[in-house]
Short mmCIF file of C-alpha atoms in Angstrom, two decimals:
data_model
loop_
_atom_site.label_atom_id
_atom_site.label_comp_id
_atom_site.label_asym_id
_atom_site.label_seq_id
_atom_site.Cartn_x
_atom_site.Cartn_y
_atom_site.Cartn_z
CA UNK B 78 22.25 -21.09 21.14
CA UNK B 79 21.93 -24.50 19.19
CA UNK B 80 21.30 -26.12 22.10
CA UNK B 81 18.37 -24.54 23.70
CA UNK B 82 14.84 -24.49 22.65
CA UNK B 83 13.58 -21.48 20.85
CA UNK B 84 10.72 -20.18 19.00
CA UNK B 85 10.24 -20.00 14.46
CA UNK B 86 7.95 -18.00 12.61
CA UNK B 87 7.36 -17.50 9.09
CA UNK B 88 5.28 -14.34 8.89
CA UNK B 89 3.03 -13.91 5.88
CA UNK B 90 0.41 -11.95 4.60
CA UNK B 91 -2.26 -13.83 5.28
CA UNK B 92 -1.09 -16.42 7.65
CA UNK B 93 1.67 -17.04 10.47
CA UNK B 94 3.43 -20.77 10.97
CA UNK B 95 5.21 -21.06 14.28
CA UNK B 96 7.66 -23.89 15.25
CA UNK B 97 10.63 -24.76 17.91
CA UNK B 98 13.48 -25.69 17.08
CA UNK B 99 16.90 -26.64 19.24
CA UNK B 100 17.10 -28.82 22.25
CA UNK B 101 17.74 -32.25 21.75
CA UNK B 102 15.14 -32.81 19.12
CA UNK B 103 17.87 -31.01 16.65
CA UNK B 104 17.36 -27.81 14.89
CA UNK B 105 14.37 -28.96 12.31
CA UNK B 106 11.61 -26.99 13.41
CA UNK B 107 8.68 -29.04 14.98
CA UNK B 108 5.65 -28.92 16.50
CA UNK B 109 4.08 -26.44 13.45
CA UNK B 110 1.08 -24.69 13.65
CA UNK B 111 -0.63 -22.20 11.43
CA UNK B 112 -3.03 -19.50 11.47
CA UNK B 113 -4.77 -17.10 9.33
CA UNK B 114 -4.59 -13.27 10.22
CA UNK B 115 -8.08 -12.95 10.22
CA UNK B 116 -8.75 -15.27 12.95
CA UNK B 117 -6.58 -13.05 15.11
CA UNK B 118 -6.32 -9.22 15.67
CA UNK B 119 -2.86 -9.17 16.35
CA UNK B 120 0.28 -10.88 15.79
CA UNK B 121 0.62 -11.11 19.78
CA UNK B 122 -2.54 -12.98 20.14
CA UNK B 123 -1.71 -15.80 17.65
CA UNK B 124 1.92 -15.86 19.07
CA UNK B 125 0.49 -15.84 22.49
CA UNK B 126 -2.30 -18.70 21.27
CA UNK B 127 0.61 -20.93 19.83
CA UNK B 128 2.60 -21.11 23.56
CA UNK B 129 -0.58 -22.26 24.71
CA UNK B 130 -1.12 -24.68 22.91
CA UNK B 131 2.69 -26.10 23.14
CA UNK B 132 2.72 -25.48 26.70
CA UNK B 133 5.29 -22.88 26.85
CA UNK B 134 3.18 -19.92 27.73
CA UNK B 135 5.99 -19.38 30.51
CA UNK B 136 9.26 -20.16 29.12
CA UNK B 137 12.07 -17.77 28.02
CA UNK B 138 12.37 -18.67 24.78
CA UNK B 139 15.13 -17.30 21.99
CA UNK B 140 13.48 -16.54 18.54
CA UNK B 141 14.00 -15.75 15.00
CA UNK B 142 10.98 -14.32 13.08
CA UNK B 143 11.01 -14.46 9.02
CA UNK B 144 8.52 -11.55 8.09
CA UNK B 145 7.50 -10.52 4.58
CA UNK B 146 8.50 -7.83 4.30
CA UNK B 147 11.84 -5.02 4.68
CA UNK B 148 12.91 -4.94 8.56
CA UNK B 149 13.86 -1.84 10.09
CA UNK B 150 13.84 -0.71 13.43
CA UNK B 151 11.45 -1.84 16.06
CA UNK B 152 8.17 -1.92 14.28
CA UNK B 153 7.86 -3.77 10.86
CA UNK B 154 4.78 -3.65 8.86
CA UNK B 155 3.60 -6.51 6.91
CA UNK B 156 3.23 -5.92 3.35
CA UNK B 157 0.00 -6.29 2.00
CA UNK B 158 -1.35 -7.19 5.60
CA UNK B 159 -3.46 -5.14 8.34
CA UNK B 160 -0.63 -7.04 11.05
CA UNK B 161 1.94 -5.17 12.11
CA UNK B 162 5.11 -6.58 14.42
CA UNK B 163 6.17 -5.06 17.37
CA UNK B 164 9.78 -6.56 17.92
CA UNK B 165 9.14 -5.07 21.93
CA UNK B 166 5.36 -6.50 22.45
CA UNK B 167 6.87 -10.08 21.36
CA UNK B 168 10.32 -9.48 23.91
CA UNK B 169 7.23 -8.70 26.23
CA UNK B 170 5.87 -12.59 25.58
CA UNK B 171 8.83 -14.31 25.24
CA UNK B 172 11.24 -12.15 27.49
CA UNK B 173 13.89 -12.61 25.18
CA UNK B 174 14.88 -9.79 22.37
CA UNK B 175 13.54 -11.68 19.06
CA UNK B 176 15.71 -11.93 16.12
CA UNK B 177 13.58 -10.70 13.11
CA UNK B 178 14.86 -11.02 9.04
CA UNK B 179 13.19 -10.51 5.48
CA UNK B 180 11.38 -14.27 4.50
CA UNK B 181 13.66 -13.99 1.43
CA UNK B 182 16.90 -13.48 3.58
CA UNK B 183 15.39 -16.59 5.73
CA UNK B 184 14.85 -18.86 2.36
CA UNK B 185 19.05 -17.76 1.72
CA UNK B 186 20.03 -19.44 5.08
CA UNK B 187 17.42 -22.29 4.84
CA UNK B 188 20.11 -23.35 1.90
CA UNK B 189 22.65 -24.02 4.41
CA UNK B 190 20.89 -27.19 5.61
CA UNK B 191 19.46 -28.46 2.85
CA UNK B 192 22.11 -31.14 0.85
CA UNK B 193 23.36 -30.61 -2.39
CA UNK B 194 20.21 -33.20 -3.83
CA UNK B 195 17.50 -30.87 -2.84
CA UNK B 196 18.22 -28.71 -5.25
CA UNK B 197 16.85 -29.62 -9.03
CA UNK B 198 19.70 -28.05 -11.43
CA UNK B 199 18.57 -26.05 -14.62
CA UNK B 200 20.66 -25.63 -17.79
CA UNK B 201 24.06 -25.58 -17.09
CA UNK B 202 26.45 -26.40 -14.51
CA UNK B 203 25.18 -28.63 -11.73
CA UNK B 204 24.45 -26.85 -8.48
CA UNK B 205 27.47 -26.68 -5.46
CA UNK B 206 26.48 -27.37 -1.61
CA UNK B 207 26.10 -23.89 -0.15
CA UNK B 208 28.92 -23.54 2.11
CA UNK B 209 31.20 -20.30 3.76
CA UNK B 210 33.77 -19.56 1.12
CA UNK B 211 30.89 -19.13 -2.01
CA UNK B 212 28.59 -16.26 -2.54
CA UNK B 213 25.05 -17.35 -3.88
CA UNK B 214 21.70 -15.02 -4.63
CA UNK B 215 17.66 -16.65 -4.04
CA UNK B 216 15.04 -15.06 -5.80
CA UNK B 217 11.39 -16.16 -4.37
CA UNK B 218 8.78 -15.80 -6.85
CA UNK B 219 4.86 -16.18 -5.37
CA UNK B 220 2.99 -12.93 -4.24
CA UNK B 221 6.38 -11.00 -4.36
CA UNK B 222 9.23 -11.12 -5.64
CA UNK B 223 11.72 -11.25 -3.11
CA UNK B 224 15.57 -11.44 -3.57
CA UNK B 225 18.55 -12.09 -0.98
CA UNK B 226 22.08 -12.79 -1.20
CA UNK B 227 24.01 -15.43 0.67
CA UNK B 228 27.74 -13.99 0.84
CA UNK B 229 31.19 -14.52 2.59
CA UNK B 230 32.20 -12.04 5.04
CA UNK B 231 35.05 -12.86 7.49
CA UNK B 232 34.78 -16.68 6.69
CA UNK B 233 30.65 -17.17 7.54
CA UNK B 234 28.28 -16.78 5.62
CA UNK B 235 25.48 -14.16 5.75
CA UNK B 236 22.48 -13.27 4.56
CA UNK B 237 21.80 -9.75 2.80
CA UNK B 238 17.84 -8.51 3.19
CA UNK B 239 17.21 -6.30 0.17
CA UNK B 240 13.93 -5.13 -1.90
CA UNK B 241 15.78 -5.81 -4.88
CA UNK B 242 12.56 -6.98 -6.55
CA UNK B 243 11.24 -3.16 -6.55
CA UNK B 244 14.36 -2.16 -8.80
CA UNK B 245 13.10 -0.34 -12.26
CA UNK B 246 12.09 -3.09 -14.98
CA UNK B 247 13.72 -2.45 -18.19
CA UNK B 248 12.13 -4.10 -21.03
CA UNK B 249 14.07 -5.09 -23.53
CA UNK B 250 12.07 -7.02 -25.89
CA UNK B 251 8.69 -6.65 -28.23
CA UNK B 252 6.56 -8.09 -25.22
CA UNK B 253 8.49 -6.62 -22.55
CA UNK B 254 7.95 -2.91 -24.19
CA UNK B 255 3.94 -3.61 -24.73
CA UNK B 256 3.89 -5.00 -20.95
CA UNK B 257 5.82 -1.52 -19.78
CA UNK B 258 3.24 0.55 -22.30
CA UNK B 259 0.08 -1.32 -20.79
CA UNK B 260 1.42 -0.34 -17.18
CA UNK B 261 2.05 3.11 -18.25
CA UNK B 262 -1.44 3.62 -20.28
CA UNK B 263 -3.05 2.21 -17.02
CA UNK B 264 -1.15 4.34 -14.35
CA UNK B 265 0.79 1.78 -12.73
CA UNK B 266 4.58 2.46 -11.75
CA UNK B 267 6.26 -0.46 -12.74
CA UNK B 268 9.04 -2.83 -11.08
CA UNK B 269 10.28 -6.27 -11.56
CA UNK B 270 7.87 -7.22 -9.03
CA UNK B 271 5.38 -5.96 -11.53
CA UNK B 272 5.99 -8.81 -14.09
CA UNK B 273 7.84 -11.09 -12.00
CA UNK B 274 4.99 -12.36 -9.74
CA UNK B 275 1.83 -14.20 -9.40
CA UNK B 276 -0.18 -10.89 -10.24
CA UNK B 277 2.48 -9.96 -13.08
CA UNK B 278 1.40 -13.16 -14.74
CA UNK B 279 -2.07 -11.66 -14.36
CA UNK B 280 -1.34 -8.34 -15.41
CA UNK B 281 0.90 -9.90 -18.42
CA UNK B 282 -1.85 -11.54 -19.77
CA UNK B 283 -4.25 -8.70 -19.48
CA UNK B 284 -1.34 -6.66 -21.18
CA UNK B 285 -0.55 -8.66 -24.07
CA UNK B 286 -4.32 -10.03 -24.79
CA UNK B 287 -5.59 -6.47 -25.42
CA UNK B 288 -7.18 -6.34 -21.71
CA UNK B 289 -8.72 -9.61 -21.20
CA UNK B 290 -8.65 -10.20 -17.45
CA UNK B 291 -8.34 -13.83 -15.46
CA UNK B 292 -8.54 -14.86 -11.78
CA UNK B 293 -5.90 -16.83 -11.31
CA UNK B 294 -1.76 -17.39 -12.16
CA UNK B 295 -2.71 -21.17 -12.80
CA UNK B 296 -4.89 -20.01 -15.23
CA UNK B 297 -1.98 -18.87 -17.35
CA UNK B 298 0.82 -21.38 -16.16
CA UNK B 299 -1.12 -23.99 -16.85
CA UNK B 300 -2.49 -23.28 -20.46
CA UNK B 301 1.47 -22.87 -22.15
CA UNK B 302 1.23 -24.24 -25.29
CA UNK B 303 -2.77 -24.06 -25.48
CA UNK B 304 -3.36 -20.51 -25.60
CA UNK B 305 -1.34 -18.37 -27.44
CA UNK B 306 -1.31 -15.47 -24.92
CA UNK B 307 -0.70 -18.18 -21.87
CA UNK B 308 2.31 -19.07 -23.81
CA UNK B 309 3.96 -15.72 -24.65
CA UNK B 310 3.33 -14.43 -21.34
CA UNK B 311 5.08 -17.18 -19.86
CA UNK B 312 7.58 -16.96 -22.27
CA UNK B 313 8.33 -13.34 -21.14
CA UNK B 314 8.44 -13.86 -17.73
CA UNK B 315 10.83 -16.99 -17.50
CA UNK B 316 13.18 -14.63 -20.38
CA UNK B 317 13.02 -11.55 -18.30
CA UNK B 318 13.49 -13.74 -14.84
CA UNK B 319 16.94 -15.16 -15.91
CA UNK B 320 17.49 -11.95 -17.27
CA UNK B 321 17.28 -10.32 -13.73
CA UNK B 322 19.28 -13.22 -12.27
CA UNK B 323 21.98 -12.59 -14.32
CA UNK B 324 21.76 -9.36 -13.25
CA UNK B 325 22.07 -10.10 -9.59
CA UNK B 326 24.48 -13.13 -10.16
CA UNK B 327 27.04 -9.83 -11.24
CA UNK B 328 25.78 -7.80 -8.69
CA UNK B 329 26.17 -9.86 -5.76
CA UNK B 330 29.27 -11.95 -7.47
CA UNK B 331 26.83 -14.63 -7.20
CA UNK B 332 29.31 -17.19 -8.97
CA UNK B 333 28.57 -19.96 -6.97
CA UNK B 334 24.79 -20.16 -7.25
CA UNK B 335 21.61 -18.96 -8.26
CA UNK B 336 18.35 -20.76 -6.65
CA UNK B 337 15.25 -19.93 -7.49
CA UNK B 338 12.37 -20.58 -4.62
CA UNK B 339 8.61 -19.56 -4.57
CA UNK B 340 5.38 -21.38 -5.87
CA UNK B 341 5.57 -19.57 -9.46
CA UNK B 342 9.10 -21.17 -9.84
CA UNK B 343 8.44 -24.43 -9.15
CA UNK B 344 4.87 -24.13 -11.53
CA UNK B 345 6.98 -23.20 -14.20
CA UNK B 346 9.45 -25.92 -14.15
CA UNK B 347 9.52 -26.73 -17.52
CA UNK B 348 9.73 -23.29 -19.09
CA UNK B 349 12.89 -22.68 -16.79
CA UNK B 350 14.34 -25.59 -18.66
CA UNK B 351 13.68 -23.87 -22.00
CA UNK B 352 16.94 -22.27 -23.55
CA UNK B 353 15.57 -18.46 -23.84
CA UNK B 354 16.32 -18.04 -19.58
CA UNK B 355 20.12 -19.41 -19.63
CA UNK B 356 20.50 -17.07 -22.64
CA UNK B 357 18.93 -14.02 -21.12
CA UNK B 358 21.07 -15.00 -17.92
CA UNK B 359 24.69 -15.08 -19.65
CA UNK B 360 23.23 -12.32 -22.03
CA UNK B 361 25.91 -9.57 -20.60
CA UNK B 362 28.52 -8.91 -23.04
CA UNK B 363 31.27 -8.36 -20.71
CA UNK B 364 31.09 -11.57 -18.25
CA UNK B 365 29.07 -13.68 -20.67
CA UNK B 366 31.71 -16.46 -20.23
CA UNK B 367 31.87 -16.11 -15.92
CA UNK B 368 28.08 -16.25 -16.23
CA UNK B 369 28.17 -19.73 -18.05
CA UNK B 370 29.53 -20.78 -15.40
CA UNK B 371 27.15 -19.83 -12.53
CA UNK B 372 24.75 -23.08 -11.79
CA UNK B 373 20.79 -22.39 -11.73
CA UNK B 374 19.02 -24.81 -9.34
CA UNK B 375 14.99 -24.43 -8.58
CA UNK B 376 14.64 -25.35 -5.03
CA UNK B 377 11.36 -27.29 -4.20
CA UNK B 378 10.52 -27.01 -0.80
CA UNK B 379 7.76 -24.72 1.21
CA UNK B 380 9.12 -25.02 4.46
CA UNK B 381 12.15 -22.53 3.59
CA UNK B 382 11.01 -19.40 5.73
CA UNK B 383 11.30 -22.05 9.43
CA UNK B 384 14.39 -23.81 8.19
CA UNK B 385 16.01 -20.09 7.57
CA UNK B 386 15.21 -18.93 10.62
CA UNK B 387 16.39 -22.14 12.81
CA UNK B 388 19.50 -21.57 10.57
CA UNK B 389 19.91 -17.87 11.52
CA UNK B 390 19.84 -19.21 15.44
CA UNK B 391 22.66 -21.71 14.86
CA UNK B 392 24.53 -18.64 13.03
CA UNK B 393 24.31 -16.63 15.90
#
C-alpha cells in the first residue's frame, strides 16, 4: 500500500484539507488544498473539485479520511457541521473502499512519524519515540476535546477511536464545583468537553465571573496573570486537564506517554508547565508512583490529522 499513490483528508467542521501521499514522493502528504464547507454543498463536490484540480479525476486511488467526529457504519455525520460522509458516494469517486477514522485516532498514528524532538516534554520524565511495544493516550484540545489511545496488540500498534471527552466531569475542587453549579443553574449537561475546550474556557469565565460573557478563548488565555478571572479559569482547566490524563494514562495503561495536541494546548504552554497539572496527573493514591513515571509531551504541529491518516495507509 506504501507504495502507491492515495488520497488524505482531514475532515473538519468547517473546512476539509486533502493531500496524496505514497508513490515515490514518500508518504508526507503533498499537494494540500483546503476548503471551507460553505463553499461546497457536499463533501463529494469538494472531494470531486480537489481531483480536478490535481489531475486525478480518473485514477483509482486508496484513501484514508480523518473525520471529526465518532465513525460508525457507512454514513458518519460531522459534528457540529451540515456535511455528512457517505463512505459509498466517495468509493463511487475514487472506486476504491475509503478507509475512514476519528481525527483524534488520526493525531495517535501521526506520532508514529514524527521523531522523538517534535515533541516539547512537560514536567517530568522526558518523552520516548512512539514505537510497537508502548501504549500511549493523545488528548486534542481546540473545538472538542477529543481523546485516542495508541496501544500494542499482537506486536503493532493501533489506534483506539473513543468519545472519551463526553465522559461525566467530576469536579473536585472550589472552582470546579461553581463551574458544575453554573452548568446546572443554566441547563447544560455537562462533560469534560464542557470545560476542557475552546468554549469551556468561554463558559468558565462566564461561570466563575458571575456571568460576564467574552467572544473569544484568546481573550482568556491570553490575559493569565492580568485578570483575575482569566487566571483562575485557566488555572482550572490546565488542573482538571492533567487530572483527566491521569485518568486515561490508568485507563489505557498509558505508561509510555501522554501527548497533548490541539490549538488550546499549545496556547497554554506555560500553564502546562505550572506544577498544579503534574500533581493533579499523579494525584491517584494507588499508582501515584507508576504515574510519576509517565512522560507529558505537548506536541506542536497542525498537520497531525494528514500525517495520521498517511500513517494508517502504511499500517495497513
Amino acid at each position: 500500500m506504501a507504495g502507491d499513490v492515495a488520497l488524505v483528508a482531514d475532515i473538519g467542521r468547517q473546512s476539509v484539507r486533502f493531500g496524496l501521499t505514497g508513490g515515490d514522493a514518500g508518504m508526507v502528504p503533498r499537494d494540500v488544498r483546503k476548503f471551507l464547507t460553505v463553499e461546497h454543498p457536499t463533501f463529494t463536490s469538494a472531494l470531486v473539485a480537489y481531483l480536478g484540480g490535481v489531475g486525478l479525476q480518473e485514477a483509482r486511488l486508496p484513501s484514508v479520511l480523518a473525520v471529526a467526529g465518532a465513525v460508525r457504519g457507512d454514513l458518519i455525520n460531522l459534528t457540529g457541521s451540515r456535511w455528512y460522509i457517505s463512505l459509498t458516494g466517495v468509493e463511487a469517486v475514487l472506486r476504491v473502499r475509503p478507509q475512514a477514522l476519528n481525527e483524534c485516532a488520526a493525531n495517535a498514528l501521526a506520532l508514529t512519524m514524527l521523531p522523538v524532538s517534535a515533541f516539547t516534554p512537560l514536567q517530568g520524565p522526558a518523552p520516548k519515540l512512539v514505537e510497537a511495544g508502548g501504549n500511549y493516550v493523545v488528548l486534542g484540545t481546540g473545538t472538542g476535546l477529543g481523546v485516542a489511545a495508541l496501544v500494542t496488540a499482537s506486536g503493532k500498534l493501533s489506534a483506539l477511536q473513543t468519545e472519551a471527552g463526553h465522559m461525566s466531569l467530576a469536579a473536585s475542587t472550589p472552582d470546579e464545583r461553581r463551574f458544575a453549579d453554573y452548568c446546572t443553574s443554566k441547563g447544560l449537561q455537562f462533560d469534560i468537553e464542557t470545560l476542557l475546550s475552546a468554549p469551556g474556557l468561554l463558559l468558565a469565565y462566564e461561570a466563575l465571573s458571575g456571568g460576564k460573557k467574552l467572544d473569544k478563548p484568546e481573550e482568556v488565555t491570553r490575559n493569565v496573570g492580568r485578570d483575575p478571572v482569566s487566571t483562575a479559569v485557566v488555572r482550572m482547566f490546565v488542573e482538571h486537564l492533567g487530572s483527566f490524563a491521569g485518568d486515561l494514562a490508568l485507563a489505557y495503561g498509558a505508561w509510555d506517554g501522554v501527548f497533548l495536541t490541539g490549538a488550546i494546548a499549545r496556547a497554554l504552554h506555560p500553564q502546562l508547565m505550572d506544577p498544579g497539572f503534574r500533581r493533579r496527573l499523579e494525584g491517584k493514591a494507588a499508582f501515584r508512583r507508576q504515574l510519576t513515571e509517565v512522560p507529558v509531551s505537548l506536541v506542536n504541529r497542525n498537520d497531525l490529522e494528514l500525517l495520521g491518516a498517511a500513517a494508517a495507509l502504511g499500517n495497513a
